Tab-separated table of C-alpha atoms in Angstrom:
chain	number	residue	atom	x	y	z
T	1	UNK	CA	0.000	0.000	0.000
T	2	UNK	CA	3.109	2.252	0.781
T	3	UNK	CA	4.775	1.720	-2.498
T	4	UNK	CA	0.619	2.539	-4.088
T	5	UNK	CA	0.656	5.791	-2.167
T	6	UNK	CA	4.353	7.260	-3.497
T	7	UNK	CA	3.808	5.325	-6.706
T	8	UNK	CA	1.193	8.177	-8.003
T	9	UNK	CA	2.693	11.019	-7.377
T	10	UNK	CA	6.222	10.232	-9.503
T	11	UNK	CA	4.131	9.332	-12.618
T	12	UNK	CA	1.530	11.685	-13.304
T	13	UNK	CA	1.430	14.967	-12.018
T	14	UNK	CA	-1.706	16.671	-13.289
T	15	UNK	CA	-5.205	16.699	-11.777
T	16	UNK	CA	-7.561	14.221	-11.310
T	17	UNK	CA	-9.200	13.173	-15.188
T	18	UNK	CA	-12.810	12.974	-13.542
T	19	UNK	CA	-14.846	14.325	-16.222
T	20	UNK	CA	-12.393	14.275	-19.238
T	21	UNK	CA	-11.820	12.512	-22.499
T	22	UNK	CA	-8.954	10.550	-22.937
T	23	UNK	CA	-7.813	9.496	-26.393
T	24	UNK	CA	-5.932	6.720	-27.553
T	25	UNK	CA	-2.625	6.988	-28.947
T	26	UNK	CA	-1.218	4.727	-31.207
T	27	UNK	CA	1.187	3.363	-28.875
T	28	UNK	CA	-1.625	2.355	-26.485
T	29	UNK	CA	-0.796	-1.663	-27.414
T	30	UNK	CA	-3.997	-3.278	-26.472
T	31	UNK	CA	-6.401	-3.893	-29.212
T	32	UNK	CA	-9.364	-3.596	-27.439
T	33	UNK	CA	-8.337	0.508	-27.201
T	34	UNK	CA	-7.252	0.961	-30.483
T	35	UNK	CA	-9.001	4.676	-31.301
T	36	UNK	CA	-10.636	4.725	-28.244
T	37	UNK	CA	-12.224	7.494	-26.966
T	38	UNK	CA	-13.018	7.208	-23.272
T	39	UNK	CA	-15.273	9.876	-21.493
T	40	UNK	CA	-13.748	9.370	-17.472
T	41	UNK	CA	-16.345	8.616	-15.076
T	42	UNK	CA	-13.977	8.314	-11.626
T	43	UNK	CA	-10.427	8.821	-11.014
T	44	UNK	CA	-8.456	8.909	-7.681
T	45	UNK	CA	-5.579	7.550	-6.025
T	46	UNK	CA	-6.630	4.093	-5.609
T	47	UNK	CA	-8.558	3.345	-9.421
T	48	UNK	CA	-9.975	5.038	-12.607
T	49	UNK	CA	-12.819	4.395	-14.285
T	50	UNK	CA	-13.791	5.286	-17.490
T	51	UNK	CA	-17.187	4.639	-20.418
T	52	UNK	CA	-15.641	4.172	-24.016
T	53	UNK	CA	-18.336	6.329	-26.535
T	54	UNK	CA	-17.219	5.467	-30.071
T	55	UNK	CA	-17.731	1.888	-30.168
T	56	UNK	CA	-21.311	0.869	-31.387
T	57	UNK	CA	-22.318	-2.522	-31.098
T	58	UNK	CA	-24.470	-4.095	-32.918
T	59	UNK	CA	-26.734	-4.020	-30.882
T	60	UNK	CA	-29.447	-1.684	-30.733
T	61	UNK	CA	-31.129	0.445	-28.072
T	62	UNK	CA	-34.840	-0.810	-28.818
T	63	UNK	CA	-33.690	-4.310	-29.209
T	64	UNK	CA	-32.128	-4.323	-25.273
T	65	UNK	CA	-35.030	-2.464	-24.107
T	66	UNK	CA	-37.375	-5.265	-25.292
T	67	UNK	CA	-34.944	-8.018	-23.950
T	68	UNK	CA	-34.959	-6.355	-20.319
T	69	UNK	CA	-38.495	-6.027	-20.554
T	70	UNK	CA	-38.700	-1.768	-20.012
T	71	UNK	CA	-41.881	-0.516	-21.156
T	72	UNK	CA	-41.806	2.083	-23.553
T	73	UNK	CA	-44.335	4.975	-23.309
T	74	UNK	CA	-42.657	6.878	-26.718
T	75	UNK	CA	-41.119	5.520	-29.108
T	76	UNK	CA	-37.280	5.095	-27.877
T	77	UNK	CA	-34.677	6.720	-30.275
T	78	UNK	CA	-33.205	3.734	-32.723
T	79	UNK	CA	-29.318	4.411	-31.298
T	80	UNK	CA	-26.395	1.639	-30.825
T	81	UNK	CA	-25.444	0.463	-27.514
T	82	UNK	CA	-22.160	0.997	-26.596
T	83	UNK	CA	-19.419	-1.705	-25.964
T	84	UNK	CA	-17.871	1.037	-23.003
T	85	UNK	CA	-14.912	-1.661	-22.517
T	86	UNK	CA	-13.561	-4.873	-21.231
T	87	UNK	CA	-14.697	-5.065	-17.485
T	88	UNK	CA	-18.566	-5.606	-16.406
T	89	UNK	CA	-19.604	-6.287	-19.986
T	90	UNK	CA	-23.384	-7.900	-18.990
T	91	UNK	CA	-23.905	-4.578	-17.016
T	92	UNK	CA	-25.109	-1.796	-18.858
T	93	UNK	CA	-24.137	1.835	-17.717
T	94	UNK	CA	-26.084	5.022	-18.695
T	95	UNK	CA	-24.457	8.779	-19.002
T	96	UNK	CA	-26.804	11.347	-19.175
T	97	UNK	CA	-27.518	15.323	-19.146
T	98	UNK	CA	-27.843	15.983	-15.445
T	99	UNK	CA	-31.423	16.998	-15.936
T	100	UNK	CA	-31.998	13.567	-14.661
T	101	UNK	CA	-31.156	12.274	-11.583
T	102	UNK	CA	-32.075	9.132	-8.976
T	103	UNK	CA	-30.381	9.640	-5.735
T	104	UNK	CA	-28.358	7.672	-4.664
T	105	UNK	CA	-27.906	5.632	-7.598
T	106	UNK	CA	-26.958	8.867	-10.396
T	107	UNK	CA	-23.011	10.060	-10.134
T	108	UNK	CA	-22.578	13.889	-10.667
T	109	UNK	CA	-19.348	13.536	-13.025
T	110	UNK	CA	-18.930	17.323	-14.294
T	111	UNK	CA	-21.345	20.145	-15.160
T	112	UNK	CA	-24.317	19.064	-17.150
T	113	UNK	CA	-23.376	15.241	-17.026
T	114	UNK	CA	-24.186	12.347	-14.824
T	115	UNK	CA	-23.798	8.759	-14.820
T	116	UNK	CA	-26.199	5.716	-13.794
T	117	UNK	CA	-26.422	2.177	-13.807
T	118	UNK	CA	-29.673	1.566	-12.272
T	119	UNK	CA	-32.979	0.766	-14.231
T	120	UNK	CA	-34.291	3.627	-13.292
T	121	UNK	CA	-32.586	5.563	-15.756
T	122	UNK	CA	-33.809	3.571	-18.320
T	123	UNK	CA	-37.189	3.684	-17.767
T	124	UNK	CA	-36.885	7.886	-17.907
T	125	UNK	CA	-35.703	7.299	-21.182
T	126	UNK	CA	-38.550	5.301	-22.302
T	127	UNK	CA	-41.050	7.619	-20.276
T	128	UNK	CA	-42.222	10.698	-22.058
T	129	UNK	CA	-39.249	12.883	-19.972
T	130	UNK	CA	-36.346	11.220	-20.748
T	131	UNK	CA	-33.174	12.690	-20.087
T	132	UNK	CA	-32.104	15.846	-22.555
T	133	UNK	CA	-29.147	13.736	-23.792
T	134	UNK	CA	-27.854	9.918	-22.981
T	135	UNK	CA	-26.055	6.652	-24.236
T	136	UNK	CA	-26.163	3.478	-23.005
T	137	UNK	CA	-22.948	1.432	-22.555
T	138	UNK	CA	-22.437	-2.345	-21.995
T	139	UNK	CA	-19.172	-2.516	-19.401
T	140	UNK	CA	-16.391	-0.105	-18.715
T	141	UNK	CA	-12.793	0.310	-19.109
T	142	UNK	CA	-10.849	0.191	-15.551
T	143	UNK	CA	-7.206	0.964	-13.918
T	144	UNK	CA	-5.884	0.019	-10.615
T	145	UNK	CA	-3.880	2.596	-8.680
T	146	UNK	CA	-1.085	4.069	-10.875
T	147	UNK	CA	-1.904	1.803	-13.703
T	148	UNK	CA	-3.681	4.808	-15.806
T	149	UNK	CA	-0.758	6.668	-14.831
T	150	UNK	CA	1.889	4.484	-15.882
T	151	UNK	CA	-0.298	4.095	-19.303
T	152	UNK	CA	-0.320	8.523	-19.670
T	153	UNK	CA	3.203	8.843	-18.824
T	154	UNK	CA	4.209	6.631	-21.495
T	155	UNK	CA	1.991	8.136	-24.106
T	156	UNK	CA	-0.896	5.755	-24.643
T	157	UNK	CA	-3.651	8.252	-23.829
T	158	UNK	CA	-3.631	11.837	-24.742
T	159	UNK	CA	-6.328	14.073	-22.623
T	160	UNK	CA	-8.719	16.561	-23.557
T	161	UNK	CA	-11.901	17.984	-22.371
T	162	UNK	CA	-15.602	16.689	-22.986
T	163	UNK	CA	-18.220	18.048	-24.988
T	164	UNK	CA	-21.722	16.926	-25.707
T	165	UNK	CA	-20.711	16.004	-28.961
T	166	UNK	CA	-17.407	13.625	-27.984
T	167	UNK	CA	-19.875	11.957	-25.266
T	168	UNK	CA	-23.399	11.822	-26.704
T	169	UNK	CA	-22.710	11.782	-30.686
T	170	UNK	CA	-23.661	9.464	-33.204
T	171	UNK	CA	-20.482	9.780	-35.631
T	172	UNK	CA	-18.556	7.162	-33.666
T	173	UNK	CA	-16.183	6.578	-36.666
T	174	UNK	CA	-15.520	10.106	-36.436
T	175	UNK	CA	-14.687	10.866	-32.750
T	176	UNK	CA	-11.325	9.941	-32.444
T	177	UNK	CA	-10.013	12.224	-34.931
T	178	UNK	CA	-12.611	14.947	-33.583
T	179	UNK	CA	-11.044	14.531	-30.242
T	180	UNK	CA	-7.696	14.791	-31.610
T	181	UNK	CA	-7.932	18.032	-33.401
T	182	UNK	CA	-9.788	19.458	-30.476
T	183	UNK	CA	-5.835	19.567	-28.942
T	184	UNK	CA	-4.168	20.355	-31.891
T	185	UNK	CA	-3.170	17.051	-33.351
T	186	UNK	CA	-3.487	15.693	-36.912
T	187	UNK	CA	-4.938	12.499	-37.079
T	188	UNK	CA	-3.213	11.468	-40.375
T	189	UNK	CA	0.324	12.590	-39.062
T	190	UNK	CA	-0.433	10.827	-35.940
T	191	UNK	CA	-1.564	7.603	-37.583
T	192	UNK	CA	1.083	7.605	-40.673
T	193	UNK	CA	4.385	8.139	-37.860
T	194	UNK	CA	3.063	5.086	-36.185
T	195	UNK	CA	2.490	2.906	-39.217
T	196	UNK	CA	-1.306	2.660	-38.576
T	197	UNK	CA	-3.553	3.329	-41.529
């Protein structure tokens, strides 16, 4: 726990990333990150946790209403579900405008957005109030202590901040070189000095 506690400090200096994007680089080495996008949920000395929003699954928001048996009072939006990462993949996470909110089930990330994992957000979004903005996401992408740390200081994620756009859009072939720009950074010069095409 000792070496957990000096261990954060010495690789990453800069605040907390609760509420950011992070962007994969292509020197992040794990496949299942490869132009990920990751909107941050939690991050603090002891784990980070994180919702990937630009990979669509097949599946579709209507579909996984019916199959979890949510009643519908409008007609829900036709949207993909997210595949938000590798841990918890059977549990399905919500982020939302903060104009909805179940205490003590909804966490506040950053102005204007909220997260939830409850049912209860999902029947708002079938109910004829649904929240302003959401996506739904099937598992999440998770560090231990320092481990997200270790991964920044050796360039696998670059950070930037979150817009509505980066979080709720539908252009998920799109976002990664979106987020990019957003800090100044050319996507084709990126991809083309790491041999990527």
């Amino acid at each position: 726990m000792l070496l957990r506690m000096e261990h954060t400090p010495k690789t990453f200096q800069g605040p907390y990333l609760k509420g950011k994007i992070l962007i994969a680089s292509p020197l992040i080495g794990d496949p299942r990150f490869d132009r990920s996008v990751v909107f941050m949920c939690a991050h603090g000395d002891d784990h980070a946790m994180g919702i990937i929003v630009n990979k669509p699954m097949r599946l579709r928001l209507p579909t996984l209403f019916d199959q979890l048996g949510v009643k519908s009072e409008i007609e829900v939006a036709d949207r993909a579900v997210l595949d938000g990462g590798p841990v918890d993949r059977d549990r399905g996470f919500v982020l939302h405008s903060d104009d909805f909110e179940h205490e003590p089930a909804t966490l506040k990330i950053s102005a204007g957005l909220a997260l939830t994992a409850t049912n209860d957000v999902l029947e708002a979004m079938a109910s004829p109030r649904p929240p302003r903005r959401s996506t739904l996401a099937l598992g999440y992408a998770g560090w231990e202590a320092g481990q997200l740390e270790d991964e920044i200081a050796a360039n696998a994620w670059l950070i930037t901040e979150a817009d509505e756009d980066l979080v709720f859009g539908e252009s998920h072939e799109e976002k990664w070189a979106a987020a990019l720009r957003k800090i100044g950074v050319n996507p084709e010069h990126l991809t083309g000095a790491s041999g990527h095409a």
